[in-house]
PDB file of C-alpha atoms in Angstrom:
ATOM      1  CA  UNK A  84       0.000   0.000   0.000  1.00  0.00           C
ATOM      2  CA  UNK A  85       1.176   3.504  -0.755  1.00  0.00           C
ATOM      3  CA  UNK A  86       1.991   5.600   2.341  1.00  0.00           C
ATOM      4  CA  UNK A  87       1.046   8.655   0.305  1.00  0.00           C
ATOM      5  CA  UNK A  88      -2.409   7.379  -0.725  1.00  0.00           C
ATOM      6  CA  UNK A  89      -3.900  10.191   1.364  1.00  0.00           C
ATOM      7  CA  UNK A  90      -2.598  12.567  -1.327  1.00  0.00           C
ATOM      8  CA  UNK A  91      -4.316  10.756  -4.237  1.00  0.00           C
ATOM      9  CA  UNK A  92      -7.301  13.080  -4.205  1.00  0.00           C
ATOM     10  CA  UNK A  93      -4.940  15.991  -4.935  1.00  0.00           C
ATOM     11  CA  UNK A  94      -3.386  14.436  -8.055  1.00  0.00           C
ATOM     12  CA  UNK A  95      -3.448  16.597 -11.153  1.00  0.00           C
ATOM     13  CA  UNK A  96      -6.700  16.014 -13.038  1.00  0.00           C
ATOM     14  CA  UNK A  97      -8.309  13.933 -10.261  1.00  0.00           C
ATOM     15  CA  UNK A  98     -12.092  14.220 -10.017  1.00  0.00           C
ATOM     16  CA  UNK A  99     -13.134  14.049  -6.386  1.00  0.00           C
ATOM     17  CA  UNK A 100     -16.598  13.943  -4.865  1.00  0.00           C
ATOM     18  CA  UNK A 101     -16.823  15.785  -1.544  1.00  0.00           C
ATOM     19  CA  UNK A 102     -20.446  16.516  -0.666  1.00  0.00           C
ATOM     20  CA  UNK A 103     -21.484  19.189   1.787  1.00  0.00           C
ATOM     21  CA  UNK A 104     -23.598  17.681   4.553  1.00  0.00           C
ATOM     22  CA  UNK A 105     -27.264  18.524   4.958  1.00  0.00           C
ATOM     23  CA  UNK A 106     -27.892  20.797   7.926  1.00  0.00           C
ATOM     24  CA  UNK A 107     -30.793  20.957  10.367  1.00  0.00           C
ATOM     25  CA  UNK A 108     -30.998  24.103  12.498  1.00  0.00           C
ATOM     26  CA  UNK A 109     -33.335  25.321  15.192  1.00  0.00           C
ATOM     27  CA  UNK A 110     -33.248  28.505  17.198  1.00  0.00           C
ATOM     28  CA  UNK A 111     -35.255  30.436  19.713  1.00  0.00           C
ATOM     29  CA  UNK A 112     -35.039  33.951  21.102  1.00  0.00           C
ATOM     30  CA  UNK A 113     -36.868  35.291  24.151  1.00  0.00           C
ATOM     31  CA  UNK A 114     -37.168  38.934  25.152  1.00  0.00           C
ATOM     32  CA  UNK A 115     -36.893  39.075  28.956  1.00  0.00           C
ATOM     33  CA  UNK A 116     -37.152  42.876  29.020  1.00  0.00           C
ATOM     34  CA  UNK A 117     -37.535  45.450  26.240  1.00  0.00           C
ATOM     35  CA  UNK A 118     -33.751  45.824  26.237  1.00  0.00           C
ATOM     36  CA  UNK A 119     -32.622  42.257  27.140  1.00  0.00           C
ATOM     37  CA  UNK A 120     -32.833  39.150  24.950  1.00  0.00           C
ATOM     38  CA  UNK A 121     -31.579  35.585  25.357  1.00  0.00           C
ATOM     39  CA  UNK A 122     -31.272  33.032  22.598  1.00  0.00           C
ATOM     40  CA  UNK A 123     -30.327  29.447  21.950  1.00  0.00           C
ATOM     41  CA  UNK A 124     -29.784  27.280  18.939  1.00  0.00           C
ATOM     42  CA  UNK A 125     -28.973  23.803  17.730  1.00  0.00           C
ATOM     43  CA  UNK A 126     -27.247  22.618  14.530  1.00  0.00           C
ATOM     44  CA  UNK A 127     -27.051  19.040  13.282  1.00  0.00           C
ATOM     45  CA  UNK A 128     -24.720  18.373  10.332  1.00  0.00           C
ATOM     46  CA  UNK A 129     -25.490  15.085   8.569  1.00  0.00           C
ATOM     47  CA  UNK A 130     -21.790  14.285   8.024  1.00  0.00           C
ATOM     48  CA  UNK A 131     -22.297  10.521   7.966  1.00  0.00           C
ATOM     49  CA  UNK A 132     -24.604  10.851   4.939  1.00  0.00           C
ATOM     50  CA  UNK A 133     -22.406  13.240   2.923  1.00  0.00           C
ATOM     51  CA  UNK A 134     -20.151  11.342   0.522  1.00  0.00           C
ATOM     52  CA  UNK A 135     -16.450  12.008   1.044  1.00  0.00           C
ATOM     53  CA  UNK A 136     -13.455  10.827  -0.948  1.00  0.00           C
ATOM     54  CA  UNK A 137     -12.809   7.139  -0.248  1.00  0.00           C
ATOM     55  CA  UNK A 138     -16.109   6.907   1.700  1.00  0.00           C
ATOM     56  CA  UNK A 139     -14.394   8.470   4.723  1.00  0.00           C
ATOM     57  CA  UNK A 140     -17.827   9.426   6.114  1.00  0.00           C
ATOM     58  CA  UNK A 141     -18.217   5.755   7.113  1.00  0.00           C
ATOM     59  CA  UNK A 142     -15.332   6.203   9.567  1.00  0.00           C
ATOM     60  CA  UNK A 143     -17.217   8.830  11.600  1.00  0.00           C
ATOM     61  CA  UNK A 144     -18.737   7.807  14.930  1.00  0.00           C
ATOM     62  CA  UNK A 145     -21.696  10.223  14.660  1.00  0.00           C
ATOM     63  CA  UNK A 146     -22.889  13.427  13.020  1.00  0.00           C
ATOM     64  CA  UNK A 147     -21.589  16.830  14.126  1.00  0.00           C
ATOM     65  CA  UNK A 148     -23.743  18.724  16.647  1.00  0.00           C
ATOM     66  CA  UNK A 149     -23.574  22.322  17.842  1.00  0.00           C
ATOM     67  CA  UNK A 150     -25.312  23.955  20.799  1.00  0.00           C
ATOM     68  CA  UNK A 151     -25.443  27.777  20.865  1.00  0.00           C
ATOM     69  CA  UNK A 152     -26.314  30.215  23.662  1.00  0.00           C
ATOM     70  CA  UNK A 153     -26.327  33.999  23.729  1.00  0.00           C
ATOM     71  CA  UNK A 154     -27.650  37.211  25.226  1.00  0.00           C
ATOM     72  CA  UNK A 155     -27.981  40.824  24.021  1.00  0.00           C
ATOM     73  CA  UNK A 156     -28.431  43.852  26.217  1.00  0.00           C
ATOM     74  CA  UNK A 157     -29.331  47.305  24.875  1.00  0.00           C
ATOM     75  CA  UNK A 158     -27.513  49.395  27.469  1.00  0.00           C
ATOM     76  CA  UNK A 159     -28.935  52.574  25.990  1.00  0.00           C
ATOM     77  CA  UNK A 160     -30.180  53.777  22.590  1.00  0.00           C
ATOM     78  CA  UNK A 161     -26.604  54.017  21.278  1.00  0.00           C
ATOM     79  CA  UNK A 162     -24.813  51.076  22.942  1.00  0.00           C
ATOM     80  CA  UNK A 163     -25.486  47.327  22.814  1.00  0.00           C
ATOM     81  CA  UNK A 164     -23.561  44.506  24.538  1.00  0.00           C
ATOM     82  CA  UNK A 165     -23.678  40.823  23.581  1.00  0.00           C
ATOM     83  CA  UNK A 166     -22.155  37.606  24.880  1.00  0.00           C
ATOM     84  CA  UNK A 167     -22.397  34.058  23.625  1.00  0.00           C
ATOM     85  CA  UNK A 168     -21.005  30.559  23.648  1.00  0.00           C
ATOM     86  CA  UNK A 169     -21.285  27.468  21.557  1.00  0.00           C
ATOM     87  CA  UNK A 170     -20.235  23.858  21.888  1.00  0.00           C
ATOM     88  CA  UNK A 171     -19.305  21.836  18.785  1.00  0.00           C
ATOM     89  CA  UNK A 172     -19.066  18.050  19.055  1.00  0.00           C
ATOM     90  CA  UNK A 173     -17.516  16.189  16.121  1.00  0.00           C
ATOM     91  CA  UNK A 174     -17.952  12.447  15.531  1.00  0.00           C
ATOM     92  CA  UNK A 175     -14.224  11.805  15.124  1.00  0.00           C
ATOM     93  CA  UNK A 176     -12.640   8.390  15.363  1.00  0.00           C
ATOM     94  CA  UNK A 177      -8.960   7.469  15.255  1.00  0.00           C
ATOM     95  CA  UNK A 178      -9.489   6.116  11.729  1.00  0.00           C
ATOM     96  CA  UNK A 179     -11.203   9.302  10.507  1.00  0.00           C
ATOM     97  CA  UNK A 180      -8.961  12.039  11.868  1.00  0.00           C
ATOM     98  CA  UNK A 181      -5.769  12.785   9.942  1.00  0.00           C
ATOM     99  CA  UNK A 182      -3.013  15.340   9.957  1.00  0.00           C
ATOM    100  CA  UNK A 183      -4.150  16.464   6.485  1.00  0.00           C
ATOM    101  CA  UNK A 184      -7.409  17.861   7.825  1.00  0.00           C
ATOM    102  CA  UNK A 185      -8.986  17.642  11.228  1.00  0.00           C
ATOM    103  CA  UNK A 186     -11.615  19.240  13.409  1.00  0.00           C
ATOM    104  CA  UNK A 187     -11.609  18.883  17.166  1.00  0.00           C
ATOM    105  CA  UNK A 188     -14.615  19.288  19.455  1.00  0.00           C
ATOM    106  CA  UNK A 189     -14.518  22.658  21.179  1.00  0.00           C
ATOM    107  CA  UNK A 190     -16.131  25.441  23.142  1.00  0.00           C
ATOM    108  CA  UNK A 191     -16.174  28.983  21.733  1.00  0.00           C
ATOM    109  CA  UNK A 192     -17.011  32.071  23.745  1.00  0.00           C
ATOM    110  CA  UNK A 193     -17.405  35.558  22.447  1.00  0.00           C
ATOM    111  CA  UNK A 194     -18.422  39.051  23.366  1.00  0.00           C
ATOM    112  CA  UNK A 195     -19.093  42.249  21.498  1.00  0.00           C
ATOM    113  CA  UNK A 196     -20.349  45.808  21.485  1.00  0.00           C
ATOM    114  CA  UNK A 197     -22.543  47.612  19.023  1.00  0.00           C
ATOM    115  CA  UNK A 198     -22.250  51.405  18.835  1.00  0.00           C
ATOM    116  CA  UNK A 199     -25.094  53.170  17.051  1.00  0.00           C
ATOM    117  CA  UNK A 200     -24.137  56.575  15.640  1.00  0.00           C
ATOM    118  CA  UNK A 201     -27.589  57.360  14.246  1.00  0.00           C
ATOM    119  CA  UNK A 202     -30.662  55.539  12.886  1.00  0.00           C
ATOM    120  CA  UNK A 203     -28.709  54.374   9.816  1.00  0.00           C
ATOM    121  CA  UNK A 204     -25.150  53.651  10.997  1.00  0.00           C
ATOM    122  CA  UNK A 205     -23.945  51.132  13.580  1.00  0.00           C
ATOM    123  CA  UNK A 206     -20.395  49.904  14.341  1.00  0.00           C
ATOM    124  CA  UNK A 207     -19.959  46.351  15.708  1.00  0.00           C
ATOM    125  CA  UNK A 208     -16.817  45.194  17.553  1.00  0.00           C
ATOM    126  CA  UNK A 209     -16.311  41.613  18.731  1.00  0.00           C
ATOM    127  CA  UNK A 210     -13.840  39.126  20.159  1.00  0.00           C
ATOM    128  CA  UNK A 211     -14.028  35.357  20.496  1.00  0.00           C
ATOM    129  CA  UNK A 212     -11.780  32.532  21.631  1.00  0.00           C
ATOM    130  CA  UNK A 213     -12.023  28.797  21.014  1.00  0.00           C
ATOM    131  CA  UNK A 214     -11.079  26.184  23.593  1.00  0.00           C
ATOM    132  CA  UNK A 215     -10.398  22.869  21.853  1.00  0.00           C
ATOM    133  CA  UNK A 216     -10.587  19.451  23.458  1.00  0.00           C
ATOM    134  CA  UNK A 217      -7.423  17.345  23.494  1.00  0.00           C
ATOM    135  CA  UNK A 218      -7.414  14.570  20.904  1.00  0.00           C
ATOM    136  CA  UNK A 219      -4.708  11.897  20.992  1.00  0.00           C
ATOM    137  CA  UNK A 220      -4.414   8.912  18.686  1.00  0.00           C
ATOM    138  CA  UNK A 221      -2.142   5.906  19.255  1.00  0.00           C
ATOM    139  CA  UNK A 222      -1.360   3.168  16.756  1.00  0.00           C
ATOM    140  CA  UNK A 223       0.848   0.082  16.634  1.00  0.00           C
ATOM    141  CA  UNK A 224       1.739   0.860  12.985  1.00  0.00           C
ATOM    142  CA  UNK A 225       2.663   4.534  13.130  1.00  0.00           C
ATOM    143  CA  UNK A 226       2.316   6.264   9.756  1.00  0.00           C
ATOM    144  CA  UNK A 227       1.953   2.803   8.178  1.00  0.00           C
ATOM    145  CA  UNK A 228       5.701   2.223   8.565  1.00  0.00           C
ATOM    146  CA  UNK A 229       4.889  -1.490   8.535  1.00  0.00           C
ATOM    147  CA  UNK A 230       4.374  -1.123   4.769  1.00  0.00           C
ATOM    148  CA  UNK A 231       7.983   0.013   4.381  1.00  0.00           C
ATOM    149  CA  UNK A 232       9.239  -2.807   6.612  1.00  0.00           C
ATOM    150  CA  UNK A 233       7.178  -5.294   4.575  1.00  0.00           C
ATOM    151  CA  UNK A 234       8.707  -4.112   1.286  1.00  0.00           C
ATOM    152  CA  UNK A 235      12.247  -4.436   2.711  1.00  0.00           C
ATOM    153  CA  UNK A 236      12.072  -7.397   5.115  1.00  0.00           C
ATOM    154  CA  UNK A 237       8.808  -9.193   4.246  1.00  0.00           C
ATOM    155  CA  UNK A 238       5.284  -9.414   5.615  1.00  0.00           C
ATOM    156  CA  UNK A 239       6.148 -11.760   8.494  1.00  0.00           C
ATOM    157  CA  UNK A 240       8.790  -9.396   9.895  1.00  0.00           C
ATOM    158  CA  UNK A 241       6.452  -6.422   9.519  1.00  0.00           C
ATOM    159  CA  UNK A 242       3.658  -8.224  11.406  1.00  0.00           C
ATOM    160  CA  UNK A 243       6.070  -9.266  14.193  1.00  0.00           C
ATOM    161  CA  UNK A 244       7.282  -5.685  14.645  1.00  0.00           C
ATOM    162  CA  UNK A 245       3.736  -4.296  14.619  1.00  0.00           C
ATOM    163  CA  UNK A 246       2.609  -6.971  17.117  1.00  0.00           C
ATOM    164  CA  UNK A 247       5.518  -6.281  19.455  1.00  0.00           C
ATOM    165  CA  UNK A 248       4.800  -2.554  19.555  1.00  0.00           C
ATOM    166  CA  UNK A 249       8.159  -1.673  17.990  1.00  0.00           C
ATOM    167  CA  UNK A 250       6.392   0.495  15.374  1.00  0.00           C
ATOM    168  CA  UNK A 251       4.064   2.139  17.893  1.00  0.00           C
ATOM    169  CA  UNK A 252       3.503   5.889  17.753  1.00  0.00           C
ATOM    170  CA  UNK A 253       1.016   8.581  18.656  1.00  0.00           C
ATOM    171  CA  UNK A 254      -0.277  11.918  17.424  1.00  0.00           C
ATOM    172  CA  UNK A 255      -1.665  14.781  19.482  1.00  0.00           C
ATOM    173  CA  UNK A 256      -4.035  17.033  17.596  1.00  0.00           C
ATOM    174  CA  UNK A 257      -4.283  20.562  18.963  1.00  0.00           C
ATOM    175  CA  UNK A 258      -5.756  23.828  17.801  1.00  0.00           C
ATOM    176  CA  UNK A 259      -5.834  27.345  19.168  1.00  0.00           C
ATOM    177  CA  UNK A 260      -7.548  30.393  17.818  1.00  0.00           C
ATOM    178  CA  UNK A 261      -9.034  33.704  18.688  1.00  0.00           C
ATOM    179  CA  UNK A 262     -10.373  36.498  16.528  1.00  0.00           C
ATOM    180  CA  UNK A 263     -11.439  40.110  16.550  1.00  0.00           C
ATOM    181  CA  UNK A 264     -14.260  41.314  14.352  1.00  0.00           C
ATOM    182  CA  UNK A 265     -15.258  44.722  13.074  1.00  0.00           C
ATOM    183  CA  UNK A 266     -18.433  45.334  11.121  1.00  0.00           C
ATOM    184  CA  UNK A 267     -20.546  48.232   9.962  1.00  0.00           C
ATOM    185  CA  UNK A 268     -24.300  48.124   9.506  1.00  0.00           C
ATOM    186  CA  UNK A 269     -25.770  50.774   7.243  1.00  0.00           C
ATOM    187  CA  UNK A 270     -29.487  51.002   6.491  1.00  0.00           C
ATOM    188  CA  UNK A 271     -30.462  52.641   3.208  1.00  0.00           C
TER     189      UNK A 271
END
């Protein structure tokens, strides 16, 4: 087997099917006071039904789910404050996740201010940070090195080394991010 098979979908002229998953969303907003609102939402991505190259969708444990929570407070006519959080849970398995592309379950929290200059112009400023779960994967045949051993020393030697743990290895998948946002709303 080719250790670089993961790159086959990037070959020049390759035609690759990578469907976007269907998405089910639901949301609710409740106005506690005239100037205070809370909201919640749910997203379900049908990842296991969306065809991926090499039928990788079959390696997923479950579909991706997101839970969203937020609040907005109109401090005065010209100033608005908001805060929110969301939890994303991916259906990763050791077989699915790769160092070519990976998503890790996480929490995101954010906050922002809206500054209204007049009835037509509003400036929005925001900040958010993501907190990713740790994801570690261990294997007895790290990076399929057994394939190389097999081509040099034979299948029996490769299987003995894999069985003994001599070709064992692990990967730790980590992510960090934060972002600032600036937006302008203008009503015509």
